[in-house]
Amino acid sequence: MKNSFLSLAAVLCSCSIFAYNNYGNDTITAKAFSTAQIFQKTPIRKSIIPIDIAAINVFFSKYPDLKNYQSEVKALYKYKDYNSIWYNEKGLIGFAELLYSKANALEEEGLKYSISYSPLIDGIFERKNTFSKTDTDILLSTLYVFYAKKVFYGIDVAKTNEIGWFLLRKNISYERLLDSLLTEPQLVQKNEKQLFGQYYKLREVLKKYRAIAQSGDWGIIEIDPTREYYNHNDSSKTIGQIRHRLAVMGDLKQDSKSNIYDQELMAGIMKFKKRNGYKANTILSKWQLERMNTPIEKHINTIKVNMERCRWIDPKLPAVPEYIFINIPAFKLYYNRNGKTELESNLLVGKNMTETVVFSGEISSIVFSPYWNVPRSIIDDEIKQAIFQDPNYLESHDMEWNNGNVIQRPGLKNPMGLVKFMFPNSNDIYLHDTPFKSLFEFDYRAFSHGCINMEKAKELAILILEDDPNWPVANINAAMKGEKQTIHMLKNKIPVYIGYFTAWVDDDGDINFYNDIYQRDDRLAELLFSDDSK
């Protein structure tokens, strides 16, 4: 007992406690607490200025256009025990000026919002108004919530649902975020704990493209209506213009001014094609040239709307040990494990009338040589008509009735192919193989009824099961003969994220642009670029 008491005393003596109130570069002198005070509640410092619920309510009554931020501001002061946030004994803290500067530079974040009553906020820093310190503190807290919402969170969940985005939105604590910014003000410039890393990559490209727009170096490429394509060794004035455009975009290191389609130009065209989702070949078609002629302003807006989509993503997503990311406009799947992309596969996605849904799920099982449970919509819209025209339709397609539904037996005719990855969801979306391999030769691949068809489905199954001794490649091959359905339940479910990004910066720092196949960019831009500051 004596030893226990001495051990406790030693611990207590080693725990000298100092309380600091450090906002930016402004530090209040530390106050030491005795070991006897350890067992008492830490005293709350007295607020520099008077702030309480009544003062907050009065403020928002005076400035009703800011009421959308009232609940968050109240939560902020409650979290801070109703202490002033933006003042210390010396006056306004240093971070207040930095916040004001960032809120006035939202264009750098791809935004065009402005907060209501901005002249009053200007007056605080220009020392021109007669605001009380209480109102000043609350107004700056409102400015902080406004800024954090726009930059770190994005538009409301209800609005993202309206435009078909059902990936789980990240959570954000404005209170804890403020704590981190006050402790490390540099995080207001780049905070990868709050924003998906792709956001900052796009922000850098936004600077580059704005500089190009400002330079006036994005001239029009003159398209010859009589030419269907350009190829190696061709010569024309248009080729010289193509070369200049590729140099401006960074696909060529320099512009040699040559009007001949030479080897150097070929390398630039191949890079351009890769960045824009085209098959790698030397032919530059007229419609690809029209794509190259996209106005710089449209590229800038595309970057902005995809920065907004990044605001909705949990920044911890890449940190999970294993996940699958699908980008619908790119027609691409990426299987990531331990921070490395293990597999990249081409995809077929839903056509316009049956768009692939943006959502997330978890792969729980792999089904080899699967049955196909034909969706009710296909039965009603297609199969019943086919049966009417050909009574032998079901049997000739290895199909059969099953309790009022139609199923298709395993085999080479089955549109699920020879392997399916199950992630149960209300959208009836599957990730699976396909017998229609020739469709992967097309640049545009929105052909499915909504499901996601993989070019490298077998390769994905091999990678997922490579550490399972029961599933060597020989067993996978045997299970994929199309003779008998075999279901394997995974020990660890694999997250699947189905997203929609029409601009994406790859690991090499190159910006990739993809066709807006479901015309969603304009709908998002209407929300993002409106004059609504709420």
Short mmCIF file of C-alpha atoms in Angstrom, two decimals:
data_model
loop_
_atom_site.label_atom_id
_atom_site.label_comp_id
_atom_site.label_asym_id
_atom_site.label_seq_id
_atom_site.Cartn_x
_atom_site.Cartn_y
_atom_site.Cartn_z
CA MET A 1 0.00 0.00 0.00
CA LYS A 2 2.85 2.33 0.89
CA ASN A 3 4.56 1.63 -2.45
CA SER A 4 1.32 2.28 -4.29
CA PHE A 5 0.94 5.65 -2.57
CA LEU A 6 4.53 6.61 -3.40
CA SER A 7 4.00 5.62 -7.05
CA LEU A 8 0.88 7.77 -7.26
CA ALA A 9 2.71 10.68 -5.66
CA ALA A 10 5.54 10.33 -8.16
CA VAL A 11 3.11 10.40 -11.04
CA LEU A 12 1.35 13.46 -9.65
CA CYS A 13 4.61 15.31 -9.12
CA SER A 14 5.62 14.64 -12.70
CA CYS A 15 2.35 16.04 -14.04
CA SER A 16 2.85 19.79 -13.80
CA ILE A 17 0.02 21.28 -15.78
CA PHE A 18 0.20 24.45 -17.78
CA ALA A 19 -2.79 26.02 -19.52
CA TYR A 20 -2.17 27.96 -22.71
CA ASN A 21 -4.55 30.01 -24.78
CA ASN A 22 -2.70 30.20 -28.06
CA TYR A 23 -4.46 31.66 -31.12
CA GLY A 24 -2.12 32.02 -34.10
CA ASN A 25 0.92 33.90 -32.82
CA ASP A 26 -0.84 35.41 -29.77
CA THR A 27 -0.05 33.63 -26.51
CA ILE A 28 -1.38 34.34 -23.08
CA THR A 29 1.14 33.70 -20.32
CA ALA A 30 0.90 30.12 -19.07
CA LYS A 31 -0.59 29.49 -15.67
CA ALA A 32 0.73 26.60 -13.61
CA PHE A 33 -1.56 24.43 -11.59
CA SER A 34 -0.53 22.64 -8.42
CA THR A 35 -0.88 18.89 -8.12
CA ALA A 36 -3.76 19.45 -5.70
CA GLN A 37 -5.70 21.14 -8.50
CA ILE A 38 -5.46 18.08 -10.72
CA PHE A 39 -8.57 16.69 -9.11
CA GLN A 40 -10.48 19.95 -9.59
CA LYS A 41 -12.23 21.05 -12.78
CA THR A 42 -9.89 23.19 -14.87
CA PRO A 43 -11.05 26.79 -14.41
CA ILE A 44 -12.63 28.39 -17.46
CA ARG A 45 -10.82 31.57 -18.39
CA LYS A 46 -12.91 34.69 -18.25
CA SER A 47 -13.97 35.86 -21.69
CA ILE A 48 -12.20 38.94 -22.99
CA ILE A 49 -15.58 40.28 -24.12
CA PRO A 50 -19.13 39.39 -23.02
CA ILE A 51 -20.74 36.69 -25.21
CA ASP A 52 -23.78 34.61 -24.37
CA ILE A 53 -26.81 33.08 -26.08
CA ALA A 54 -28.75 36.34 -25.76
CA ALA A 55 -25.97 38.31 -27.47
CA ILE A 56 -25.82 35.76 -30.29
CA ASN A 57 -29.58 35.89 -30.82
CA VAL A 58 -29.55 39.68 -30.87
CA PHE A 59 -26.75 39.66 -33.43
CA PHE A 60 -28.62 37.40 -35.86
CA SER A 61 -31.76 39.50 -35.41
CA LYS A 62 -29.79 42.54 -36.53
CA TYR A 63 -28.24 40.67 -39.48
CA PRO A 64 -30.96 38.27 -40.70
CA ASP A 65 -29.18 37.41 -43.99
CA LEU A 66 -26.66 35.46 -41.89
CA LYS A 67 -29.21 33.32 -40.05
CA ASN A 68 -28.26 30.21 -42.02
CA TYR A 69 -25.09 30.10 -39.95
CA GLN A 70 -26.71 30.76 -36.56
CA SER A 71 -26.87 27.16 -35.33
CA GLU A 72 -23.21 26.48 -36.17
CA VAL A 73 -22.11 29.74 -34.56
CA LYS A 74 -24.03 28.90 -31.39
CA ALA A 75 -22.42 25.45 -31.32
CA LEU A 76 -19.01 27.09 -31.75
CA TYR A 77 -19.45 29.35 -28.72
CA LYS A 78 -20.92 26.56 -26.62
CA TYR A 79 -17.86 24.46 -27.44
CA LYS A 80 -15.67 27.41 -26.40
CA ASP A 81 -17.63 27.88 -23.13
CA TYR A 82 -18.87 31.24 -24.48
CA ASN A 83 -15.39 32.72 -24.50
CA SER A 84 -14.47 35.26 -27.12
CA ILE A 85 -12.76 33.49 -30.03
CA TRP A 86 -11.17 36.32 -32.00
CA TYR A 87 -9.85 38.58 -29.22
CA ASN A 88 -7.16 38.36 -26.58
CA GLU A 89 -5.76 41.04 -24.26
CA LYS A 90 -3.90 42.64 -27.18
CA GLY A 91 -6.89 42.88 -29.49
CA LEU A 92 -7.81 40.84 -32.57
CA ILE A 93 -5.76 37.64 -32.88
CA GLY A 94 -3.48 37.14 -35.88
CA PHE A 95 -5.59 34.37 -37.41
CA ALA A 96 -8.52 36.78 -37.87
CA GLU A 97 -6.62 38.65 -40.58
CA LEU A 98 -5.64 35.39 -42.29
CA LEU A 99 -9.25 34.17 -42.30
CA TYR A 100 -10.40 37.49 -43.76
CA SER A 101 -7.77 37.23 -46.48
CA LYS A 102 -8.76 33.66 -47.41
CA ALA A 103 -12.48 34.48 -47.42
CA ASN A 104 -11.75 37.26 -49.92
CA ALA A 105 -9.80 34.88 -52.15
CA LEU A 106 -12.38 32.15 -52.71
CA GLU A 107 -11.68 32.29 -56.46
CA GLU A 108 -8.45 30.41 -55.65
CA GLU A 109 -10.66 27.60 -54.33
CA GLY A 110 -12.76 27.54 -57.48
CA LEU A 111 -15.64 29.41 -55.81
CA LYS A 112 -17.38 32.74 -56.41
CA TYR A 113 -19.39 33.21 -53.24
CA SER A 114 -19.41 36.35 -51.12
CA ILE A 115 -20.83 36.63 -47.64
CA SER A 116 -23.68 39.01 -46.83
CA TYR A 117 -22.70 42.27 -45.09
CA SER A 118 -19.15 41.98 -46.43
CA PRO A 119 -18.63 45.79 -46.19
CA LEU A 120 -19.09 45.47 -42.42
CA ILE A 121 -16.39 42.82 -42.31
CA ASP A 122 -14.13 45.03 -44.43
CA GLY A 123 -14.66 47.79 -41.91
CA ILE A 124 -13.31 45.61 -39.09
CA PHE A 125 -9.94 45.28 -40.77
CA GLU A 126 -9.88 48.78 -42.21
CA ARG A 127 -10.66 50.15 -38.74
CA LYS A 128 -13.60 52.09 -40.19
CA ASN A 129 -16.62 50.85 -38.28
CA THR A 130 -17.91 51.33 -34.77
CA PHE A 131 -18.88 47.71 -34.14
CA SER A 132 -18.94 46.52 -30.58
CA LYS A 133 -16.34 43.87 -29.80
CA THR A 134 -19.13 41.40 -29.09
CA ASP A 135 -20.68 41.88 -32.52
CA THR A 136 -17.22 41.81 -34.13
CA ASP A 137 -16.41 38.48 -32.49
CA ILE A 138 -19.73 36.94 -33.56
CA LEU A 139 -19.40 38.33 -37.08
CA LEU A 140 -15.92 36.81 -37.45
CA SER A 141 -17.22 33.48 -36.14
CA THR A 142 -19.93 33.69 -38.80
CA LEU A 143 -17.29 34.44 -41.43
CA TYR A 144 -15.34 31.39 -40.28
CA VAL A 145 -18.39 29.10 -40.56
CA PHE A 146 -19.19 30.57 -43.99
CA TYR A 147 -15.62 29.94 -45.18
CA ALA A 148 -15.35 26.44 -43.68
CA LYS A 149 -18.68 25.38 -45.17
CA LYS A 150 -17.85 26.59 -48.65
CA VAL A 151 -14.27 25.32 -48.79
CA PHE A 152 -14.19 22.25 -46.55
CA TYR A 153 -17.72 20.88 -46.86
CA GLY A 154 -19.39 22.09 -50.05
CA ILE A 155 -23.03 22.35 -51.06
CA ASP A 156 -25.76 20.73 -48.95
CA VAL A 157 -26.37 16.98 -48.94
CA ALA A 158 -29.95 17.50 -50.12
CA LYS A 159 -28.66 19.27 -53.22
CA THR A 160 -26.06 16.59 -53.98
CA ASN A 161 -28.79 13.96 -53.70
CA GLU A 162 -30.87 15.92 -56.18
CA ILE A 163 -28.09 15.69 -58.76
CA GLY A 164 -27.65 11.95 -58.24
CA TRP A 165 -24.67 11.78 -55.86
CA PHE A 166 -25.31 9.05 -53.27
CA LEU A 167 -21.78 8.41 -52.08
CA LEU A 168 -21.70 8.87 -48.32
CA ARG A 169 -20.76 12.48 -47.53
CA LYS A 170 -17.98 13.13 -45.05
CA ASN A 171 -18.70 14.61 -41.61
CA ILE A 172 -17.11 17.84 -40.46
CA SER A 173 -16.77 19.35 -36.99
CA TYR A 174 -16.50 23.11 -37.32
CA GLU A 175 -15.43 23.31 -33.69
CA ARG A 176 -12.51 20.92 -33.97
CA LEU A 177 -11.54 22.31 -37.36
CA LEU A 178 -11.29 25.78 -35.82
CA ASP A 179 -9.12 24.41 -33.01
CA SER A 180 -6.73 22.91 -35.54
CA LEU A 181 -6.58 26.12 -37.60
CA LEU A 182 -5.93 28.27 -34.54
CA THR A 183 -3.14 25.92 -33.49
CA GLU A 184 -1.67 25.51 -37.00
CA PRO A 185 -2.79 28.46 -39.16
CA GLN A 186 -0.92 27.07 -42.19
CA LEU A 187 -3.61 24.39 -42.45
CA VAL A 188 -5.92 27.00 -43.96
CA GLN A 189 -3.68 26.79 -47.06
CA LYS A 190 -3.63 22.97 -47.28
CA ASN A 191 -5.38 20.57 -44.94
CA GLU A 192 -5.41 16.99 -46.21
CA LYS A 193 -7.07 15.81 -43.01
CA GLN A 194 -10.15 17.78 -44.05
CA LEU A 195 -10.01 17.68 -47.85
CA PHE A 196 -9.48 14.76 -50.22
CA GLY A 197 -5.95 14.99 -51.64
CA GLN A 198 -7.23 15.16 -55.23
CA TYR A 199 -8.74 18.56 -54.36
CA TYR A 200 -5.33 20.16 -53.97
CA LYS A 201 -4.04 18.58 -57.18
CA LEU A 202 -6.96 20.09 -59.06
CA ARG A 203 -6.39 23.44 -57.37
CA GLU A 204 -2.83 23.53 -58.72
CA VAL A 205 -4.04 22.76 -62.24
CA LEU A 206 -6.69 25.46 -61.87
CA LYS A 207 -3.89 28.00 -61.33
CA LYS A 208 -2.12 26.74 -64.46
CA TYR A 209 -5.21 26.91 -66.66
CA ARG A 210 -6.15 30.37 -65.39
CA ALA A 211 -2.64 31.55 -66.24
CA ILE A 212 -3.04 30.12 -69.77
CA ALA A 213 -6.39 31.89 -70.13
CA GLN A 214 -4.86 35.16 -68.97
CA SER A 215 -1.94 34.80 -71.39
CA GLY A 216 -4.27 34.62 -74.39
CA ASP A 217 -2.25 31.67 -75.69
CA TRP A 218 -5.26 29.40 -76.26
CA GLY A 219 -5.96 30.20 -79.88
CA ILE A 220 -8.47 28.46 -82.12
CA ILE A 221 -7.22 25.47 -84.11
CA GLU A 222 -8.53 25.84 -87.67
CA ILE A 223 -10.26 22.57 -88.60
CA ASP A 224 -10.27 21.66 -92.29
CA PRO A 225 -13.79 20.30 -92.98
CA THR A 226 -12.44 18.16 -95.82
CA ARG A 227 -10.01 16.27 -93.55
CA GLU A 228 -11.33 13.37 -91.45
CA TYR A 229 -8.07 12.76 -89.62
CA TYR A 230 -4.34 13.53 -89.40
CA ASN A 231 -1.59 10.91 -89.23
CA HIS A 232 2.19 10.56 -89.14
CA ASN A 233 4.05 12.54 -91.85
CA ASP A 234 1.02 14.66 -92.78
CA SER A 235 1.70 18.36 -93.28
CA SER A 236 -0.58 21.38 -92.88
CA LYS A 237 -1.01 24.69 -91.11
CA THR A 238 -3.47 22.96 -88.77
CA ILE A 239 -0.73 20.59 -87.61
CA GLY A 240 1.37 23.58 -86.57
CA GLN A 241 -1.58 24.88 -84.54
CA ILE A 242 -2.05 21.43 -82.96
CA ARG A 243 1.62 21.40 -82.00
CA HIS A 244 1.30 24.81 -80.34
CA ARG A 245 -1.79 23.73 -78.40
CA LEU A 246 -0.05 20.58 -77.15
CA ALA A 247 2.89 22.69 -75.97
CA VAL A 248 0.55 25.07 -74.13
CA MET A 249 -1.21 22.15 -72.42
CA GLY A 250 2.10 20.54 -71.48
CA ASP A 251 1.78 17.48 -73.71
CA LEU A 252 4.87 18.72 -75.55
CA LYS A 253 7.87 20.27 -73.83
CA GLN A 254 8.30 22.87 -76.57
CA ASP A 255 6.79 24.18 -79.78
CA SER A 256 9.17 23.60 -82.68
CA LYS A 257 6.79 25.54 -85.01
CA SER A 258 6.89 22.67 -87.52
CA ASN A 259 3.79 21.99 -89.64
CA ILE A 260 4.79 18.34 -90.15
CA TYR A 261 3.32 15.49 -88.12
CA ASP A 262 6.64 14.10 -86.91
CA GLN A 263 7.71 11.69 -84.17
CA GLU A 264 7.84 14.44 -81.56
CA LEU A 265 4.27 15.49 -82.31
CA MET A 266 3.16 11.87 -82.21
CA ALA A 267 4.36 11.58 -78.59
CA GLY A 268 2.38 14.70 -77.66
CA ILE A 269 -0.78 13.43 -79.37
CA MET A 270 -0.47 10.07 -77.60
CA LYS A 271 -0.23 11.87 -74.26
CA PHE A 272 -3.23 14.05 -75.12
CA LYS A 273 -5.23 10.95 -76.01
CA LYS A 274 -4.34 9.21 -72.79
CA ARG A 275 -5.39 12.28 -70.77
CA ASN A 276 -8.73 12.44 -72.54
CA GLY A 277 -9.79 8.81 -72.38
CA TYR A 278 -9.01 7.83 -75.97
CA LYS A 279 -7.39 4.67 -77.29
CA ALA A 280 -3.67 5.07 -77.84
CA ASN A 281 -3.00 5.34 -81.58
CA THR A 282 -1.35 7.82 -83.91
CA ILE A 283 -4.48 8.95 -85.75
CA LEU A 284 -5.98 12.27 -84.65
CA SER A 285 -9.58 12.33 -85.88
CA LYS A 286 -11.62 15.41 -86.64
CA TRP A 287 -13.86 14.91 -83.58
CA GLN A 288 -10.80 14.46 -81.36
CA LEU A 289 -9.47 17.70 -82.81
CA GLU A 290 -12.76 19.37 -81.89
CA ARG A 291 -12.22 18.11 -78.34
CA MET A 292 -8.75 19.69 -78.39
CA ASN A 293 -10.48 22.94 -79.38
CA THR A 294 -12.51 23.02 -76.15
CA PRO A 295 -12.48 26.63 -74.87
CA ILE A 296 -10.10 27.15 -71.95
CA GLU A 297 -12.97 28.62 -69.90
CA LYS A 298 -14.87 25.33 -70.17
CA HIS A 299 -11.84 23.42 -68.88
CA ILE A 300 -11.60 25.85 -65.97
CA ASN A 301 -15.26 25.31 -65.06
CA THR A 302 -14.79 21.54 -65.33
CA ILE A 303 -11.91 21.72 -62.87
CA LYS A 304 -14.02 23.81 -60.48
CA VAL A 305 -17.00 21.42 -60.43
CA ASN A 306 -14.70 18.49 -59.79
CA MET A 307 -13.02 20.36 -56.94
CA GLU A 308 -16.51 20.66 -55.48
CA ARG A 309 -17.04 16.90 -55.79
CA CYS A 310 -13.76 16.38 -53.93
CA ARG A 311 -15.15 18.41 -51.00
CA TRP A 312 -17.73 15.68 -50.44
CA ILE A 313 -15.22 12.80 -50.23
CA ASP A 314 -13.87 11.54 -46.93
CA PRO A 315 -10.12 12.34 -47.03
CA LYS A 316 -9.45 9.09 -45.17
CA LEU A 317 -10.66 7.04 -48.14
CA PRO A 318 -7.18 6.26 -49.56
CA ALA A 319 -5.97 5.16 -46.11
CA VAL A 320 -8.07 1.98 -45.96
CA PRO A 321 -6.03 -1.20 -46.65
CA GLU A 322 -8.05 -2.26 -49.70
CA TYR A 323 -10.72 -0.62 -51.86
CA ILE A 324 -12.09 -0.31 -55.38
CA PHE A 325 -12.65 3.08 -57.00
CA ILE A 326 -14.77 3.39 -60.13
CA ASN A 327 -14.89 6.59 -62.16
CA ILE A 328 -17.93 6.43 -64.44
CA PRO A 329 -16.95 9.08 -67.07
CA ALA A 330 -13.46 7.56 -67.37
CA PHE A 331 -14.91 4.06 -67.87
CA LYS A 332 -12.21 2.92 -65.45
CA LEU A 333 -11.87 0.78 -62.31
CA TYR A 334 -8.90 0.96 -59.93
CA TYR A 335 -8.18 -1.71 -57.34
CA ASN A 336 -6.02 -0.24 -54.59
CA ARG A 337 -4.24 -2.16 -51.86
CA ASN A 338 -1.84 -0.85 -49.22
CA GLY A 339 -1.66 2.54 -50.92
CA LYS A 340 -0.80 1.11 -54.35
CA THR A 341 -2.91 0.66 -57.48
CA GLU A 342 -2.73 -3.08 -58.14
CA LEU A 343 -5.09 -3.18 -61.12
CA GLU A 344 -6.63 -0.80 -63.64
CA SER A 345 -9.45 -2.06 -65.83
CA ASN A 346 -11.62 -0.68 -68.60
CA LEU A 347 -15.37 -0.73 -67.96
CA LEU A 348 -18.74 -0.64 -69.62
CA VAL A 349 -21.23 1.50 -67.69
CA GLY A 350 -24.92 2.37 -67.96
CA LYS A 351 -26.25 4.12 -71.02
CA ASN A 352 -28.15 7.39 -70.62
CA MET A 353 -31.57 5.84 -69.98
CA THR A 354 -30.09 3.44 -67.39
CA GLU A 355 -27.34 5.49 -65.80
CA THR A 356 -24.93 3.81 -63.41
CA VAL A 357 -25.65 5.18 -59.93
CA VAL A 358 -23.08 7.12 -57.89
CA PHE A 359 -22.93 5.36 -54.51
CA SER A 360 -20.74 3.16 -52.31
CA GLY A 361 -20.99 -0.42 -51.09
CA GLU A 362 -18.93 -3.37 -49.96
CA ILE A 363 -18.02 -6.50 -51.90
CA SER A 364 -19.04 -9.39 -49.68
CA SER A 365 -18.66 -12.34 -52.05
CA ILE A 366 -17.36 -13.47 -55.42
CA VAL A 367 -19.64 -15.60 -57.58
CA PHE A 368 -18.01 -17.79 -60.23
CA SER A 369 -20.08 -18.91 -63.24
CA PRO A 370 -23.07 -16.93 -61.92
CA TYR A 371 -26.75 -17.15 -62.69
CA TRP A 372 -28.27 -13.90 -63.92
CA ASN A 373 -31.37 -12.75 -62.10
CA VAL A 374 -32.92 -10.68 -64.86
CA PRO A 375 -34.16 -7.31 -63.53
CA ARG A 376 -37.93 -6.81 -63.62
CA SER A 377 -37.53 -3.78 -65.90
CA ILE A 378 -35.78 -5.91 -68.54
CA ILE A 379 -38.39 -8.67 -68.19
CA ASP A 380 -41.23 -6.21 -68.73
CA ASP A 381 -39.59 -4.01 -71.37
CA GLU A 382 -37.68 -6.59 -73.43
CA ILE A 383 -38.08 -10.27 -72.60
CA LYS A 384 -41.89 -10.48 -72.64
CA GLN A 385 -41.92 -8.93 -76.11
CA ALA A 386 -39.19 -11.33 -77.24
CA ILE A 387 -41.19 -14.32 -75.93
CA PHE A 388 -44.28 -13.06 -77.77
CA GLN A 389 -42.30 -13.00 -81.02
CA ASP A 390 -40.44 -16.28 -80.32
CA PRO A 391 -41.99 -18.76 -77.84
CA ASN A 392 -38.65 -20.60 -77.72
CA TYR A 393 -36.76 -17.42 -76.71
CA LEU A 394 -36.04 -18.42 -73.10
CA GLU A 395 -34.68 -21.88 -73.87
CA SER A 396 -32.55 -20.62 -76.76
CA HIS A 397 -30.95 -18.11 -74.37
CA ASP A 398 -30.40 -20.58 -71.47
CA MET A 399 -33.17 -18.83 -69.52
CA GLU A 400 -36.03 -20.13 -67.42
CA TRP A 401 -38.93 -18.89 -65.32
CA ASN A 402 -38.35 -18.93 -61.56
CA ASN A 403 -41.29 -17.96 -59.33
CA GLY A 404 -42.48 -15.31 -61.76
CA ASN A 405 -38.98 -14.06 -62.49
CA VAL A 406 -36.51 -14.98 -65.19
CA ILE A 407 -33.05 -16.35 -64.52
CA GLN A 408 -30.32 -17.20 -66.99
CA ARG A 409 -28.17 -20.26 -66.38
CA PRO A 410 -24.35 -20.02 -66.12
CA GLY A 411 -22.47 -20.15 -69.40
CA LEU A 412 -20.90 -18.22 -72.21
CA LYS A 413 -24.19 -16.51 -73.14
CA ASN A 414 -24.72 -15.12 -69.65
CA PRO A 415 -24.25 -11.31 -69.63
CA MET A 416 -22.73 -11.60 -66.13
CA GLY A 417 -19.81 -13.37 -67.80
CA LEU A 418 -17.93 -15.92 -65.74
CA VAL A 419 -17.43 -14.03 -62.47
CA LYS A 420 -19.48 -11.51 -60.49
CA PHE A 421 -18.53 -9.39 -57.47
CA MET A 422 -21.46 -8.95 -55.11
CA PHE A 423 -22.01 -5.75 -53.13
CA PRO A 424 -25.68 -5.80 -52.09
CA ASN A 425 -27.48 -2.53 -52.86
CA SER A 426 -30.95 -1.23 -53.57
CA ASN A 427 -29.93 -0.12 -57.08
CA ASP A 428 -29.41 -3.68 -58.40
CA ILE A 429 -25.94 -2.68 -59.55
CA TYR A 430 -23.36 -5.44 -60.00
CA LEU A 431 -19.69 -5.51 -60.91
CA HIS A 432 -19.08 -8.38 -63.26
CA ASP A 433 -17.38 -9.95 -66.24
CA THR A 434 -18.97 -9.77 -69.70
CA PRO A 435 -18.98 -11.98 -72.81
CA PHE A 436 -19.03 -8.88 -75.02
CA LYS A 437 -15.29 -8.20 -74.97
CA SER A 438 -15.28 -6.38 -78.32
CA LEU A 439 -17.11 -3.42 -76.75
CA PHE A 440 -13.93 -2.50 -74.86
CA GLU A 441 -12.39 -1.46 -78.18
CA PHE A 442 -14.61 1.65 -78.23
CA ASP A 443 -13.63 4.95 -76.61
CA TYR A 444 -17.25 5.55 -75.56
CA ARG A 445 -18.47 2.63 -73.47
CA ALA A 446 -21.86 3.50 -71.94
CA PHE A 447 -23.71 0.42 -73.16
CA SER A 448 -25.04 -1.45 -70.11
CA HIS A 449 -28.39 -1.45 -68.31
CA GLY A 450 -26.68 0.20 -65.33
CA CYS A 451 -24.38 -2.57 -64.13
CA ILE A 452 -20.62 -2.25 -64.38
CA ASN A 453 -18.93 -4.65 -66.81
CA MET A 454 -15.19 -5.29 -66.35
CA GLU A 455 -12.60 -6.08 -68.97
CA LYS A 456 -10.26 -7.61 -66.35
CA ALA A 457 -12.75 -9.35 -64.06
CA LYS A 458 -10.74 -12.55 -63.81
CA GLU A 459 -7.57 -10.61 -62.96
CA LEU A 460 -9.42 -8.84 -60.15
CA ALA A 461 -10.64 -12.14 -58.70
CA ILE A 462 -7.09 -13.54 -58.79
CA LEU A 463 -5.71 -10.49 -56.96
CA ILE A 464 -8.43 -10.49 -54.29
CA LEU A 465 -7.94 -14.22 -53.61
CA GLU A 466 -4.18 -14.47 -54.05
CA ASP A 467 -3.57 -14.97 -50.31
CA ASP A 468 -6.34 -17.56 -49.95
CA PRO A 469 -4.80 -21.09 -50.14
CA ASN A 470 -8.16 -22.49 -51.25
CA TRP A 471 -8.18 -20.36 -54.37
CA PRO A 472 -5.04 -20.83 -56.47
CA VAL A 473 -5.36 -19.74 -60.10
CA ALA A 474 -6.10 -23.31 -61.19
CA ASN A 475 -9.18 -23.43 -58.94
CA ILE A 476 -10.36 -20.04 -60.23
CA ASN A 477 -10.00 -21.28 -63.81
CA ALA A 478 -12.01 -24.39 -63.00
CA ALA A 479 -14.75 -22.35 -61.32
CA MET A 480 -14.98 -20.05 -64.36
CA LYS A 481 -15.84 -22.75 -66.90
CA GLY A 482 -19.48 -21.68 -66.86
CA GLU A 483 -20.78 -25.06 -65.72
CA LYS A 484 -21.80 -24.57 -62.08
CA GLN A 485 -22.34 -21.49 -59.91
CA THR A 486 -19.86 -21.27 -57.03
CA ILE A 487 -20.13 -18.61 -54.31
CA HIS A 488 -17.13 -17.63 -52.18
CA MET A 489 -17.77 -15.39 -49.16
CA LEU A 490 -14.93 -12.98 -48.45
CA LYS A 491 -13.44 -12.87 -44.96
CA ASN A 492 -12.99 -9.10 -45.25
CA LYS A 493 -15.44 -6.99 -47.22
CA ILE A 494 -13.93 -4.67 -49.80
CA PRO A 495 -15.25 -1.08 -50.02
CA VAL A 496 -16.41 0.01 -53.48
CA TYR A 497 -16.74 3.69 -54.35
CA ILE A 498 -18.55 4.58 -57.57
CA GLY A 499 -17.85 8.21 -58.38
CA TYR A 500 -18.33 10.71 -61.18
CA PHE A 501 -15.30 12.86 -61.98
CA THR A 502 -14.87 14.53 -65.36
CA ALA A 503 -11.46 15.94 -64.37
CA TRP A 504 -8.82 14.00 -62.46
CA VAL A 505 -5.12 14.60 -61.82
CA ASP A 506 -3.14 11.37 -62.02
CA ASP A 507 -0.05 10.31 -60.07
CA ASP A 508 2.19 11.98 -62.68
CA GLY A 509 0.49 15.33 -62.10
CA ASP A 510 -1.27 15.29 -65.49
CA ILE A 511 -4.86 16.51 -65.73
CA ASN A 512 -7.26 14.01 -67.35
CA PHE A 513 -10.54 15.23 -68.82
CA TYR A 514 -13.42 12.86 -69.55
CA ASN A 515 -16.68 13.32 -71.41
CA ASP A 516 -19.60 14.35 -69.21
CA ILE A 517 -21.58 11.31 -70.36
CA TYR A 518 -24.60 11.97 -68.10
CA GLN A 519 -24.51 15.80 -68.48
CA ARG A 520 -24.03 16.37 -64.75
CA ASP A 521 -21.38 19.09 -64.81
CA ASP A 522 -23.76 21.82 -65.95
CA ARG A 523 -26.29 20.93 -63.25
CA LEU A 524 -23.63 21.13 -60.57
CA ALA A 525 -22.21 24.34 -62.05
CA GLU A 526 -25.63 26.00 -61.74
CA LEU A 527 -25.54 25.31 -58.00
CA LEU A 528 -21.88 26.13 -57.58
CA PHE A 529 -21.60 29.33 -59.61
CA SER A 530 -24.87 30.94 -58.57
CA ASP A 531 -24.89 34.19 -56.61
CA ASP A 532 -26.44 32.41 -53.62
CA SER A 533 -24.23 33.06 -50.61
CA LYS A 534 -26.32 31.09 -48.14
#
